[in-house]
CSV table of C-alpha atoms in Angstrom, one decimal:
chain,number,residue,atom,x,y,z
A,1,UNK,CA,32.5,-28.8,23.3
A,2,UNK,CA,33.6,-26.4,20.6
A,3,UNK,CA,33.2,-22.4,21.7
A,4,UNK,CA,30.6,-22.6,18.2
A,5,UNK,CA,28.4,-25.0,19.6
A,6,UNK,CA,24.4,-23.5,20.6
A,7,UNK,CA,24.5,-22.1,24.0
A,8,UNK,CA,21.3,-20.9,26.5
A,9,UNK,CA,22.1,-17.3,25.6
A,10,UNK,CA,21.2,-18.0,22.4
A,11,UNK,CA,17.7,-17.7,23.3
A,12,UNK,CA,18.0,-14.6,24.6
A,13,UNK,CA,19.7,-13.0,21.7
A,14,UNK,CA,16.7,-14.6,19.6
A,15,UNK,CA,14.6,-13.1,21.9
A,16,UNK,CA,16.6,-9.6,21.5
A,17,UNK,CA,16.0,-9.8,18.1
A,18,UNK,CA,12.5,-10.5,18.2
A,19,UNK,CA,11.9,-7.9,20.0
A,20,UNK,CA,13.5,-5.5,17.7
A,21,UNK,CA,11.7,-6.8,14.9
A,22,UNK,CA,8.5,-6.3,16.4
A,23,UNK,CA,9.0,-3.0,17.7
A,24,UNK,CA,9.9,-1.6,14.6
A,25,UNK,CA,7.0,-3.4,12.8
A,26,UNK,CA,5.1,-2.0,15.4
A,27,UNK,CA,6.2,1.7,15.4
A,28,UNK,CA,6.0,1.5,11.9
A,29,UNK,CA,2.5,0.3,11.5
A,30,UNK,CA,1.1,2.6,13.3
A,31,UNK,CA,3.0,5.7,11.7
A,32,UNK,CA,2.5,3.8,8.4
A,33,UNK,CA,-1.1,3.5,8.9
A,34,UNK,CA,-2.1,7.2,10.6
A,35,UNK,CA,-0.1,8.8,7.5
A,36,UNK,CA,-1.8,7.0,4.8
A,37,UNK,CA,-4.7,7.7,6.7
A,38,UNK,CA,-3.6,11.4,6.6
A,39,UNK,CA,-2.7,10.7,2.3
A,40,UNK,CA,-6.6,9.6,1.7
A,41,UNK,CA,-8.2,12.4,4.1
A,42,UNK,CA,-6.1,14.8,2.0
A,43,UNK,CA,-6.8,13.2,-1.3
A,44,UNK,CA,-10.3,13.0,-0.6
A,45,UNK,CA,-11.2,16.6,-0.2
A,46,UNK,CA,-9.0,17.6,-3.7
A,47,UNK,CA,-6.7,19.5,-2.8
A,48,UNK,CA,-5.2,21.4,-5.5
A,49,UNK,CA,-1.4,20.1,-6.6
A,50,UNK,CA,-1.7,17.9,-4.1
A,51,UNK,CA,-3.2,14.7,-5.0
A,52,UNK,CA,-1.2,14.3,-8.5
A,53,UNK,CA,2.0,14.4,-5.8
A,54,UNK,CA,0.8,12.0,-3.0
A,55,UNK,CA,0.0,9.4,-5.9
A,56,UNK,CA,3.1,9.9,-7.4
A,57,UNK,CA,5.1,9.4,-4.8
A,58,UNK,CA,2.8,6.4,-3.5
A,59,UNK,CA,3.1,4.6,-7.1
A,60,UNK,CA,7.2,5.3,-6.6
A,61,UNK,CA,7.1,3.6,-3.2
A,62,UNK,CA,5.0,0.4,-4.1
A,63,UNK,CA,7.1,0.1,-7.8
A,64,UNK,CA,10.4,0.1,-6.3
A,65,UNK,CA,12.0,-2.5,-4.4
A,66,UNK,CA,12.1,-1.7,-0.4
A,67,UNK,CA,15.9,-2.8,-0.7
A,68,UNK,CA,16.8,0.6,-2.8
A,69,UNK,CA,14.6,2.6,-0.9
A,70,UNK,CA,16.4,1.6,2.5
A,71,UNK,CA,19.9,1.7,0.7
A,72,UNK,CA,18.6,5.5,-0.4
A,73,UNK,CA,17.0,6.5,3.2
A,74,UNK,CA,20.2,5.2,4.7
A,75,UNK,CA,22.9,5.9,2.7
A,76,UNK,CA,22.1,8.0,0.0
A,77,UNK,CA,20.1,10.9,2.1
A,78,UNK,CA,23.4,11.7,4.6
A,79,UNK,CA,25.3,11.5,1.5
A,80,UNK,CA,23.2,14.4,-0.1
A,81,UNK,CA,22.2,16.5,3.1
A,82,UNK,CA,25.2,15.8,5.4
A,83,UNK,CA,23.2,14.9,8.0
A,84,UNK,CA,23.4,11.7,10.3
A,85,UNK,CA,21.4,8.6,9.9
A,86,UNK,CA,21.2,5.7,12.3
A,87,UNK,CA,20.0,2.0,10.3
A,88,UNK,CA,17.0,2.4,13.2
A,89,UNK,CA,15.7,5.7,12.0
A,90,UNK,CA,16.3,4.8,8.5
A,91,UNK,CA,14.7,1.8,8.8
A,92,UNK,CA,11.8,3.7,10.5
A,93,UNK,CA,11.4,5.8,7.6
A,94,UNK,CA,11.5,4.0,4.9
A,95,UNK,CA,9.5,0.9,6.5
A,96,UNK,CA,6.7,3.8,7.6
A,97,UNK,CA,6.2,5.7,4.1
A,98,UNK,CA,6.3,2.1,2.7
A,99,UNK,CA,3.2,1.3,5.0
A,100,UNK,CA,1.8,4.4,4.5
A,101,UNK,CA,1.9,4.1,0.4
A,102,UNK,CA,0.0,0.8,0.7
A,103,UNK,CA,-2.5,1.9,2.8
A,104,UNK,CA,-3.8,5.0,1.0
A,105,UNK,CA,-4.5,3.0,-2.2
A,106,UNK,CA,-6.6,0.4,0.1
A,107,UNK,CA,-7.9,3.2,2.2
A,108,UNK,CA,-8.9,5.3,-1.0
A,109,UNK,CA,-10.7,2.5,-2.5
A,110,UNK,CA,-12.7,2.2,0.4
A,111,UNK,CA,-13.6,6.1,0.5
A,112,UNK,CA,-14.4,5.5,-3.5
A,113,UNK,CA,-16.3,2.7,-2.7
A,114,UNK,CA,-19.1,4.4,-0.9
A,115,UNK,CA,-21.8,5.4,-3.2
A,116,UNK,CA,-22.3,8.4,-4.3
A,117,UNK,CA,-26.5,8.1,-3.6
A,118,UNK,CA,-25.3,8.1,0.4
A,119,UNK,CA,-23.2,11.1,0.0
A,120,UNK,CA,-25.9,13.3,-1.5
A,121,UNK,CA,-28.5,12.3,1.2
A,122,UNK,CA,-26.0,13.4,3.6
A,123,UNK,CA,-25.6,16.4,2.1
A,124,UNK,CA,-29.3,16.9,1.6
A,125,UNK,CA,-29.8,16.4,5.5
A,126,UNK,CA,-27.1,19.3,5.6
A,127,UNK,CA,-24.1,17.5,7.6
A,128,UNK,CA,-21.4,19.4,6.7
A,129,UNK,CA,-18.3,17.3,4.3
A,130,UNK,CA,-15.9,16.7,7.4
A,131,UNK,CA,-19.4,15.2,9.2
A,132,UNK,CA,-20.2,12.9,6.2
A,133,UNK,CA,-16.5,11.4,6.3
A,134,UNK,CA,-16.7,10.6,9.8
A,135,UNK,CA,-20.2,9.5,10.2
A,136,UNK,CA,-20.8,8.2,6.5
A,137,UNK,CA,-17.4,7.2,5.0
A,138,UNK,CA,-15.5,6.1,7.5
A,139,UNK,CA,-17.2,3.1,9.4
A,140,UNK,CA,-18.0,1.7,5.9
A,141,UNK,CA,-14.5,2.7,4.4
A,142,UNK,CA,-12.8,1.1,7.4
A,143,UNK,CA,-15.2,-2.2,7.2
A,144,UNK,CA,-14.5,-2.4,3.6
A,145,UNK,CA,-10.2,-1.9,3.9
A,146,UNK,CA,-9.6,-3.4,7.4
A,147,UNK,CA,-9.3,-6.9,5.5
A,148,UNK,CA,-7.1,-6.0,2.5
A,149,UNK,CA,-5.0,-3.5,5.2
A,150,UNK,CA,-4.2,-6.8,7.5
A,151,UNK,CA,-2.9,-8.7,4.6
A,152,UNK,CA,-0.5,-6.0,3.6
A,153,UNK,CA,0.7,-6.3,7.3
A,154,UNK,CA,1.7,-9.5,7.4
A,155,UNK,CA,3.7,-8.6,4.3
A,156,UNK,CA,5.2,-5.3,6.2
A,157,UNK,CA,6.3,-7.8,8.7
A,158,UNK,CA,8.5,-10.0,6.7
A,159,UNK,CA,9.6,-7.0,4.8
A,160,UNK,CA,11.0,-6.1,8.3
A,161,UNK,CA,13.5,-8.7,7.6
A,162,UNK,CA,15.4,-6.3,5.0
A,163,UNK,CA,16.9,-4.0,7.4
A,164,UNK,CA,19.3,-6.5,8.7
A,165,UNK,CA,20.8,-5.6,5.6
A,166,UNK,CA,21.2,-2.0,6.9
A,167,UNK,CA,23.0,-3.1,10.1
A,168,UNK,CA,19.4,-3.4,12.7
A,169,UNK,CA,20.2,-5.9,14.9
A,170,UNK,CA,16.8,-7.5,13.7
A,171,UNK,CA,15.6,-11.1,14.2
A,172,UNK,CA,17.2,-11.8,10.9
A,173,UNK,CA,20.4,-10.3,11.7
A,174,UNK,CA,20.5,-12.8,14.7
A,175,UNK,CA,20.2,-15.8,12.4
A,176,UNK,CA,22.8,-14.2,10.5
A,177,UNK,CA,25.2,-14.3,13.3
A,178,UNK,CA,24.0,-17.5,14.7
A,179,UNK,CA,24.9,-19.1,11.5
A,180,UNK,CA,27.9,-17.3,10.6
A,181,UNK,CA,29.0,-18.8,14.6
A,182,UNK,CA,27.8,-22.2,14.3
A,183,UNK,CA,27.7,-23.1,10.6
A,184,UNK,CA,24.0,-25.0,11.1
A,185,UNK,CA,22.3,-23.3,8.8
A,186,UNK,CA,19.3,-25.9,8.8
A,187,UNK,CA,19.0,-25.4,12.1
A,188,UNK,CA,19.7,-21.7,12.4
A,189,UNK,CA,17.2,-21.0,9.6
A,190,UNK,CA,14.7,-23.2,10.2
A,191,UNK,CA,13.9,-22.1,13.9
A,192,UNK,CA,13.8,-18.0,12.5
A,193,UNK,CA,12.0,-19.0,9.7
A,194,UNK,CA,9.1,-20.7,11.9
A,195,UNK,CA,9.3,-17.5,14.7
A,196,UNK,CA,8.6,-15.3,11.6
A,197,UNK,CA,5.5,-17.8,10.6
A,198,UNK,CA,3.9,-17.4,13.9
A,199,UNK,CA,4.3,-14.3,14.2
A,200,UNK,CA,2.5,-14.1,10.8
A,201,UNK,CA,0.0,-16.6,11.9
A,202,UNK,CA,-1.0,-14.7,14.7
A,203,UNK,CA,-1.0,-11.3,13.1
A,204,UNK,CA,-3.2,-12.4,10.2
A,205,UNK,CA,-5.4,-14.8,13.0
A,206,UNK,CA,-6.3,-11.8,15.2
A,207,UNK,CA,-6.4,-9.4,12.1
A,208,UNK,CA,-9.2,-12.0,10.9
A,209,UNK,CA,-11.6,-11.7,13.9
A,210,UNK,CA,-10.8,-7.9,14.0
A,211,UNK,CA,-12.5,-7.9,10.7
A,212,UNK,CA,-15.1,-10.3,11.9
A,213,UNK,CA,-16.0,-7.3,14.7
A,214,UNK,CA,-16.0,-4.7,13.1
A,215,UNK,CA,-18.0,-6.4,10.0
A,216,UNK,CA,-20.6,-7.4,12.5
A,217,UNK,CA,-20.9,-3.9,14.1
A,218,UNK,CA,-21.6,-2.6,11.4
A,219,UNK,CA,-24.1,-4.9,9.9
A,220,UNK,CA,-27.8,-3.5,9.7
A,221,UNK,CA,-30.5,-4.1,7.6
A,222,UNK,CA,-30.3,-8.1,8.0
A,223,UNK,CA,-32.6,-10.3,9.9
B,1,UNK,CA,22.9,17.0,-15.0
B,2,UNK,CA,24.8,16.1,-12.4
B,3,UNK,CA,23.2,13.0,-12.0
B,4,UNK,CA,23.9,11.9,-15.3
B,5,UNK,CA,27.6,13.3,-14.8
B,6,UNK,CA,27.5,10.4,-11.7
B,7,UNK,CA,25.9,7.5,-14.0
B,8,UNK,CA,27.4,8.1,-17.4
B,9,UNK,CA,31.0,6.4,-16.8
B,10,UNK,CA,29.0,3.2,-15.1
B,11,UNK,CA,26.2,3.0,-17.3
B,12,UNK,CA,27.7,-0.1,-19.2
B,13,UNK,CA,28.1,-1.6,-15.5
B,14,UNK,CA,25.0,-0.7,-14.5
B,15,UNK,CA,23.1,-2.1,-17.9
B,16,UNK,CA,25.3,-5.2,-17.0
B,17,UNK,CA,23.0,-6.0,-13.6
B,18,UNK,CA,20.0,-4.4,-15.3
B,19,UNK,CA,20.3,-7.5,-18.0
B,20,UNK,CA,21.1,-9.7,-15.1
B,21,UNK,CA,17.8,-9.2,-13.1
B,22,UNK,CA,15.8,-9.1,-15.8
B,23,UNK,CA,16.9,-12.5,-16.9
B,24,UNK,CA,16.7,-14.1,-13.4
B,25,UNK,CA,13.2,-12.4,-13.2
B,26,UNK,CA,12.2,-14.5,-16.4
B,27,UNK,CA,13.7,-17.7,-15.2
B,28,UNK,CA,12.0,-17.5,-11.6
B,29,UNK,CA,8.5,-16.4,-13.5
B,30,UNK,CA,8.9,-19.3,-15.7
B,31,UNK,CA,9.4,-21.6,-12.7
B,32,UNK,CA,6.3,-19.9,-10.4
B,33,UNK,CA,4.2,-20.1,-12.8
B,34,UNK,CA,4.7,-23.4,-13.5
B,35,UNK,CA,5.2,-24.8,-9.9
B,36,UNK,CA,2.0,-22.2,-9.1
B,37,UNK,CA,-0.1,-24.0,-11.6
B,38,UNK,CA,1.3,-27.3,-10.4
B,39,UNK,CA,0.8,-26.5,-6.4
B,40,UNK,CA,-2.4,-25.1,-7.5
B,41,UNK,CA,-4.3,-27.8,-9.3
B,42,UNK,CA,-2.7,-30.0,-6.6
B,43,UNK,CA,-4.3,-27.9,-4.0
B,44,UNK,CA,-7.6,-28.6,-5.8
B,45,UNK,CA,-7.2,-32.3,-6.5
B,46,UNK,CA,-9.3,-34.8,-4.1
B,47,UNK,CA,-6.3,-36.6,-2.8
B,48,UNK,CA,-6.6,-34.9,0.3
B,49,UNK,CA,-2.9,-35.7,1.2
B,50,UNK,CA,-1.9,-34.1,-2.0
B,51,UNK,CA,-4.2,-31.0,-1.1
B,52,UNK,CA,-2.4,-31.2,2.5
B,53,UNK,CA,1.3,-30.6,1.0
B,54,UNK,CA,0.6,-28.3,-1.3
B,55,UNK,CA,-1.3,-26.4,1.1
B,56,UNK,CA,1.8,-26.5,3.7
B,57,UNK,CA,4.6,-25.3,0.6
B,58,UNK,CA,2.5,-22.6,-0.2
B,59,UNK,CA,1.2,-21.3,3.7
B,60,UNK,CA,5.1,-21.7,4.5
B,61,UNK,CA,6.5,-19.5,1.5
B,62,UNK,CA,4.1,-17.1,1.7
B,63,UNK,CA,4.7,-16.6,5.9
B,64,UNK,CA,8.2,-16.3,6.2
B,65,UNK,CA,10.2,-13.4,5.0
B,66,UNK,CA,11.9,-13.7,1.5
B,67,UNK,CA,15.8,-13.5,2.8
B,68,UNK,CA,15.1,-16.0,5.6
B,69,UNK,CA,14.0,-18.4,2.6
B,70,UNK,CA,17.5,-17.2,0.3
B,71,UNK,CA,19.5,-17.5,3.2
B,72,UNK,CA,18.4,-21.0,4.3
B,73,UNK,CA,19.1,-22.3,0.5
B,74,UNK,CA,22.2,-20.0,0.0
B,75,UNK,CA,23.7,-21.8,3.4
B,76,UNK,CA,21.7,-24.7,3.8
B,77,UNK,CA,22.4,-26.7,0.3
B,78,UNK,CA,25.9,-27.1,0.4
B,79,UNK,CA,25.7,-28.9,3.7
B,80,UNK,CA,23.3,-31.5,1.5
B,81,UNK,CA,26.8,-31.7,-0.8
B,82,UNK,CA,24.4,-29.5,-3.5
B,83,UNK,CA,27.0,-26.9,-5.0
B,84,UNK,CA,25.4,-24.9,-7.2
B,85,UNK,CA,26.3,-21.2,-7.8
B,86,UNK,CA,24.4,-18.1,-6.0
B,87,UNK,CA,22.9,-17.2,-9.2
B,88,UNK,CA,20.9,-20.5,-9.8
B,89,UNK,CA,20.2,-20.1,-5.5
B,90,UNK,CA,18.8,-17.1,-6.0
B,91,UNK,CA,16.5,-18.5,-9.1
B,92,UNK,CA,15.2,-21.3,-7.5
B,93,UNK,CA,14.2,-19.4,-3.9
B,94,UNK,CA,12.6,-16.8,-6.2
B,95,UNK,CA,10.6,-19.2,-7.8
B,96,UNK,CA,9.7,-21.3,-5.0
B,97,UNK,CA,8.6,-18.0,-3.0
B,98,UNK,CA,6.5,-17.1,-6.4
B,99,UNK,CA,5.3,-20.2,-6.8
B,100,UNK,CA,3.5,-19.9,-3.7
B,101,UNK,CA,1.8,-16.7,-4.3
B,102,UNK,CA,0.9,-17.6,-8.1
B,103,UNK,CA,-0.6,-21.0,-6.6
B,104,UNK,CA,-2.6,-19.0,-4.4
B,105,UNK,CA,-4.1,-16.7,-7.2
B,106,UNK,CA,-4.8,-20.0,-9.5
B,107,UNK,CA,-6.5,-21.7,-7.0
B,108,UNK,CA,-8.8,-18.6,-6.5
B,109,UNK,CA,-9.4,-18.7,-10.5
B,110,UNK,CA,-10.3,-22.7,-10.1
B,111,UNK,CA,-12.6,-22.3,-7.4
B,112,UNK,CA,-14.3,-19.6,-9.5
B,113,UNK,CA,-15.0,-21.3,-12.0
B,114,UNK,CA,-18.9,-22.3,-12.3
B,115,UNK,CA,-20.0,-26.1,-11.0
B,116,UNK,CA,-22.3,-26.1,-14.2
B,117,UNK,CA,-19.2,-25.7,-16.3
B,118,UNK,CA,-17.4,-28.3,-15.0
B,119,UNK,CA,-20.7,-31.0,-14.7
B,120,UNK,CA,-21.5,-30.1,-18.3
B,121,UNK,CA,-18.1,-31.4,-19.2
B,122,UNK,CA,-18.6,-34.5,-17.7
B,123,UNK,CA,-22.3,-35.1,-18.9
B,124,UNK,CA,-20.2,-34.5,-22.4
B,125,UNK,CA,-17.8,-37.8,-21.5
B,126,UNK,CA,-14.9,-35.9,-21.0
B,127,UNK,CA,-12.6,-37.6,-17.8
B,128,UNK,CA,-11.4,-35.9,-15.1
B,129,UNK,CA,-8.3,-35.5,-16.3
B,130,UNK,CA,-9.3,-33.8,-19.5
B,131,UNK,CA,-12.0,-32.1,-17.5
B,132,UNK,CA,-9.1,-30.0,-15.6
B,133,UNK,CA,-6.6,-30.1,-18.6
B,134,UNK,CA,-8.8,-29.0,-21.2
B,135,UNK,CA,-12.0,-26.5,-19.4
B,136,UNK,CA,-10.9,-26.0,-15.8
B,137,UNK,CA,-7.1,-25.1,-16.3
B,138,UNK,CA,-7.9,-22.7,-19.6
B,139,UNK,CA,-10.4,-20.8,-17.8
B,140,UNK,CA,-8.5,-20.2,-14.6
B,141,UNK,CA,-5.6,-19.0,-16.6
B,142,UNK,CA,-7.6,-16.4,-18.0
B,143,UNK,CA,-9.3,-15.3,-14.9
B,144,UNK,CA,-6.1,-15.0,-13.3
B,145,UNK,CA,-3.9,-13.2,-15.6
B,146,UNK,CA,-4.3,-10.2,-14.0
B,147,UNK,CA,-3.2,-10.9,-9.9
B,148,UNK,CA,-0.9,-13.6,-11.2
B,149,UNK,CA,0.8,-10.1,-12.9
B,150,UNK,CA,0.7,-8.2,-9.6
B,151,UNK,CA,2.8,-11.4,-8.1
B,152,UNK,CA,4.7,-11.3,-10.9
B,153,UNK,CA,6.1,-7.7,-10.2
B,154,UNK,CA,6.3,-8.1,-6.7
B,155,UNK,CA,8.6,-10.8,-8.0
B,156,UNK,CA,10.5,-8.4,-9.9
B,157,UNK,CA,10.9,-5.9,-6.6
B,158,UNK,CA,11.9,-9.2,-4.6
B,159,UNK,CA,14.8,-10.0,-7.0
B,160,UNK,CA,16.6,-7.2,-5.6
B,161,UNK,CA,17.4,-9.4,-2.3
B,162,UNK,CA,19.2,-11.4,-4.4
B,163,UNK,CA,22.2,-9.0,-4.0
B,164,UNK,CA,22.6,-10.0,-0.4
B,165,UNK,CA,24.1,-13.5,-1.3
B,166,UNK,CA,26.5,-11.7,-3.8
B,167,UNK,CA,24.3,-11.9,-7.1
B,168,UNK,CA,25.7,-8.9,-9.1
B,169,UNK,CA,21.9,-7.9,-10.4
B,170,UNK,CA,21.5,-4.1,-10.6
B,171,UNK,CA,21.0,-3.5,-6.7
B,172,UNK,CA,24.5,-5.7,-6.2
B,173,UNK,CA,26.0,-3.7,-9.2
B,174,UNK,CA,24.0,-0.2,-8.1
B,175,UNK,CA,26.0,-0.9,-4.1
B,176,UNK,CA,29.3,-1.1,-5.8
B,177,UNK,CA,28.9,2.0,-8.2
B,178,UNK,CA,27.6,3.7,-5.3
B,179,UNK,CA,30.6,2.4,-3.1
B,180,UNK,CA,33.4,4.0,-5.7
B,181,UNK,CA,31.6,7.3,-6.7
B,182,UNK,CA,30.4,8.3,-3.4
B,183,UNK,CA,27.4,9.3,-4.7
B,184,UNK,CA,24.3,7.1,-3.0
B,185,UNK,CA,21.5,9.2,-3.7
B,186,UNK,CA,22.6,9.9,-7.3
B,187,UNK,CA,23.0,6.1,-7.8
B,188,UNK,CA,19.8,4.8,-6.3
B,189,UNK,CA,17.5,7.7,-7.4
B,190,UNK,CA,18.4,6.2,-10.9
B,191,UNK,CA,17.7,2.1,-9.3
B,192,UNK,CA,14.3,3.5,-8.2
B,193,UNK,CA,13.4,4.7,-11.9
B,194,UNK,CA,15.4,1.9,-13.6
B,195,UNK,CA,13.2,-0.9,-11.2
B,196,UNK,CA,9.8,1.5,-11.7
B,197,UNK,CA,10.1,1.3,-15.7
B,198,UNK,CA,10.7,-2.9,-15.9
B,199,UNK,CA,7.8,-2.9,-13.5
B,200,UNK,CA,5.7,-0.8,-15.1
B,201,UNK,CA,6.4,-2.5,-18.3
B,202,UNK,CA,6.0,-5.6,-17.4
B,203,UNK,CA,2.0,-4.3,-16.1
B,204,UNK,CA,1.5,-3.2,-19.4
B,205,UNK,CA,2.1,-6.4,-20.8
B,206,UNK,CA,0.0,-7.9,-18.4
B,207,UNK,CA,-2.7,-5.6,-19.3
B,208,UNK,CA,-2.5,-6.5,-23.2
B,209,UNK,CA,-2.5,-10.6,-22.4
B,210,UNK,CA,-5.4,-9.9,-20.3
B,211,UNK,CA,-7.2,-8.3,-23.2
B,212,UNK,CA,-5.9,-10.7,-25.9
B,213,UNK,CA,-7.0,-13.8,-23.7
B,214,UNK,CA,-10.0,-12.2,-22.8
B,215,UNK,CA,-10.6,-10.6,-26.5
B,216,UNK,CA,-14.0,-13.4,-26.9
B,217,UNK,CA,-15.4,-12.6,-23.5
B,218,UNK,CA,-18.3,-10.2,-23.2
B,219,UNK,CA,-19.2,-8.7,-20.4
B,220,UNK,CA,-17.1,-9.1,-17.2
């Protein structure tokens, strides 16, 4: 037996760096989501100056590769503030705006989407604007962007896969030393590959019958 | 500007990769587009074992992460005794991993298309092979310009991965710039507008083949 060879604690380094993985596509989802959440609220009520710079900087995040922006996050930001970076919190960053930038465009659309007829009822009834986004905008907007938001998820999770290039000891990282140790690469490869899938698989599965829920709930008028 | 006091010494370098990615871009849209229209019309043929595969490529490349797919053909094809450089890898996983994506937005366009369309062609003697060639094909195409184009710059923003198996396209060439001028931020402020201007160009040619194909449709 050469000292190269697959051993049992193999496993448990691919479980390592599962875990890893899904933590920070965890963290970052949620951050991601709550701040472009945070973008469309803001954008919605027009704030002056404000909405030219949240869609600039969202069209800058989705037009650029997420490569650069983890190379800038990681290297390029100590560089220019002399401050200390670790590749987690850099990879937090960048991974959360990146989130974030994706879901204000969904999440606007589904605030734009709501007619304008519903608005001025509301208005007419005298609820107050903060009142008509919660009670009028925002079941429908979140019926309308939950499924679009889940598909741009299971994307965020394989972009998750870039910051092994930044030194996380990530699920891809793993396979990178795994295959660097035992020169399989067909094997090595194959079995991250397919963890990633069903982790995708299930993501997008349960994201599906989220929808489903919440589309239902929110059904009325139909007999 | 002291950015430009950072660039200007490595801006032949720089241009160098820029050329690079944007000719690997071209070849791997080339090849999506082609094996996307390919996966796709398998995808709608009634062989269902034909449908099967293509399904599989497509629901495979689309779930796993980009660098696992580079990294499994960077390593994985010389052990088949397949020596080919990390350029022409880096191609063919960009094209496969589009290919699966642009299928995807095809296959949408055929299934869009009306049943009247298609049954009118037939009642006209057309075969089923000119039936798909020659009225479901065209139409998809033209339905589809427009997502195919939003895969086609996520393309573009994927390319950059390629530097991680040595490819010298402007990230690779942006990493070692940044590596001998100390400057990071300088150097990748300038990647994030260099990659934001091919992209953005490349959506406004989108937009104009849209209109040109679309110049004889009315309405929607």
């Amino acid at each position: 037996m050469r000292f190269a060879d697959f051993t049992p604690f193999d496993l448990v380094l691919l479980a390592q760096g599962l875990g890893v993985s899904l933590a920070l596509f965890l963290t970052t989802t949620v951050a991601g989501l709550l701040l472009g959440l945070g973008f469309a609220v803001v954008h919605h009520f027009r704030f002056p100056f404000v909405n030219p710079l949240i869609v600039a900087v969202t069209e800058a995040l989705k037009n650029s590769p997420v490569l650069v922006q983890l190379f800038l996050v990681f290297f390029g930001i100590p560089a220019l503030m002399q401050i200390r970076m670790t590749p987690a919190s850099a990879a937090f960053i960048t991974l959360s705006l990146n989130t974030a930038a994706f879901a204000f465009v969904i999440i606007r659309a589904g605030i734009e989407s709501i007619d304008r007829d519903q608005i001025d009822a509301a208005e007419a009834f005298g609820l107050r604007r903060i009142q008509i986004l919660r009670r009028v905008i925002g079941p429908q907007a979140l019926a309308f962007s939950i499924g679009p938001i889940v598909g741009i998820l299971v994307n965020q999770l394989q972009v998750t896969s870039l910051i092994s290039v930044i030194g996380v000891f990530d699920l891809t990282k793993i396979g990178n030393i795994l295959n660097l140790r035992t020169l399989e690469p067909f094997i090595v490869w194959a079995v991250i590959g397919s963890i990633y899938y069903v982790c995708a698989k299930i993501l997008a599965h349960s994201g599906a019958r989220l929808e489903r829920r919440i589309r239902r709930s929110y059904a009325w008028g139909e007999v | 500007m002291r950015v430009w006091r950072v660039i200007e010494p490595y801006i032949g370098f720089l241009l160098q990769g820029f050329a690079l990615t944007i000719f690997a871009c071209l070849l791997a849209i080339i090849g999506a587009v082609i094996l996307g229209g390919i996966v796709a019309s398998m995808r709608a043929s009634q062989r269902s074992a034909l449908r099967w595969v293509a399904h599989a490529y497509s629901d495979i490349f689309r779930n796993v992460p980009f660098l696992v797919q580079l990294f499994f053909l960077f390593y994985g094809l010389p052990e088949l005794g397949i020596y080919i450089g990390a350029f022409e890898t880096g191609v063919i996983a960009l094209s496969l991993a589009g290919g699966a994506f642009v299928s995807d937005v095809i296959l949408s366009g055929i299934r869009s298309i009306d049943r009247g369309v298609i049954e009118a062609a037939r009642v006209s003697g057309l075969n089923d092979v000119k039936v798909f060639l020659r009225i479901v094909l065209p139409i998809a195409l033209r339905v589809s310009v427009r997502p195919v184009g939003s895969v086609l710059i996520n393309l573009v923003l994927t390319s950059s991965i390629l530097s991680t198996i040595t490819v010298n396209e402007l990230t690779g060439v942006a990493k070692i710039v940044a590596a001998e001028t100390f400057k990071p931020f300088e150097v990748y402020a300038v990647l994030l507008v260099l990659y934001a201007s091919f992209t953005t160009a490349l959506s406004l040619a989108i937009v104009a083949w849209h209109r040109r194909l679309n110049r004889f449709m009315t309405g929607a």
